Amino acid sequence: MSGTTSTATETFHRQCTTTEPTDSLTPQQQALDERLREWRKSESERLGLPLFSS
């Protein structure tokens, strides 16, 4: 197979964080985040779908 080249696939590795992403939110944003989590949970149960993890 002349003329073909082999390319390496670049892999992205996400760094682990030790803090919760919600730690930097305002109290209002944290309340909204909690309501959205509750809504996602109830919708996943209603539709019989797996819960989307955060």
Coordinates of C-alpha atoms in Angstrom, one line a residue, residues 2-39:
S2 CA 2.2 2.7 -1.1
G3 CA 1.2 6.3 -0.6
T4 CA -0.8 5.6 2.6
T5 CA 0.1 7.3 5.9
S6 CA -0.6 6.2 9.4
T7 CA -1.9 8.8 11.8
A8 CA -2.0 8.5 15.5
T9 CA -5.3 9.3 17.2
E10 CA -5.1 12.0 19.8
T11 CA -6.9 11.1 23.0
F12 CA -8.2 13.7 25.4
H13 CA -8.0 13.0 29.1
R14 CA -10.1 15.1 31.4
Q15 CA -8.4 16.1 34.6
C16 CA -10.1 15.0 37.9
T17 CA -11.1 17.8 40.1
T18 CA -11.3 17.6 43.9
T19 CA -13.9 20.3 44.4
E20 CA -17.6 20.3 43.5
P21 CA -18.4 22.5 40.6
T22 CA -21.2 24.0 42.6
D23 CA -18.8 25.3 45.3
S24 CA -18.2 28.5 43.4
L25 CA -21.9 29.2 42.8
T26 CA -23.9 31.9 44.5
P27 CA -26.7 30.7 46.9
Q28 CA -29.3 31.5 44.2
Q29 CA -27.3 29.5 41.6
Q30 CA -26.9 26.6 44.1
A31 CA -30.7 26.6 44.7
L32 CA -31.3 26.5 40.9
D33 CA -28.8 23.7 40.5
E34 CA -30.6 21.7 43.2
R35 CA -34.0 22.3 41.6
L36 CA -32.7 21.2 38.2
R37 CA -31.2 18.0 39.7
E38 CA -34.5 17.2 41.3
W39 CA -36.3 17.9 38.0

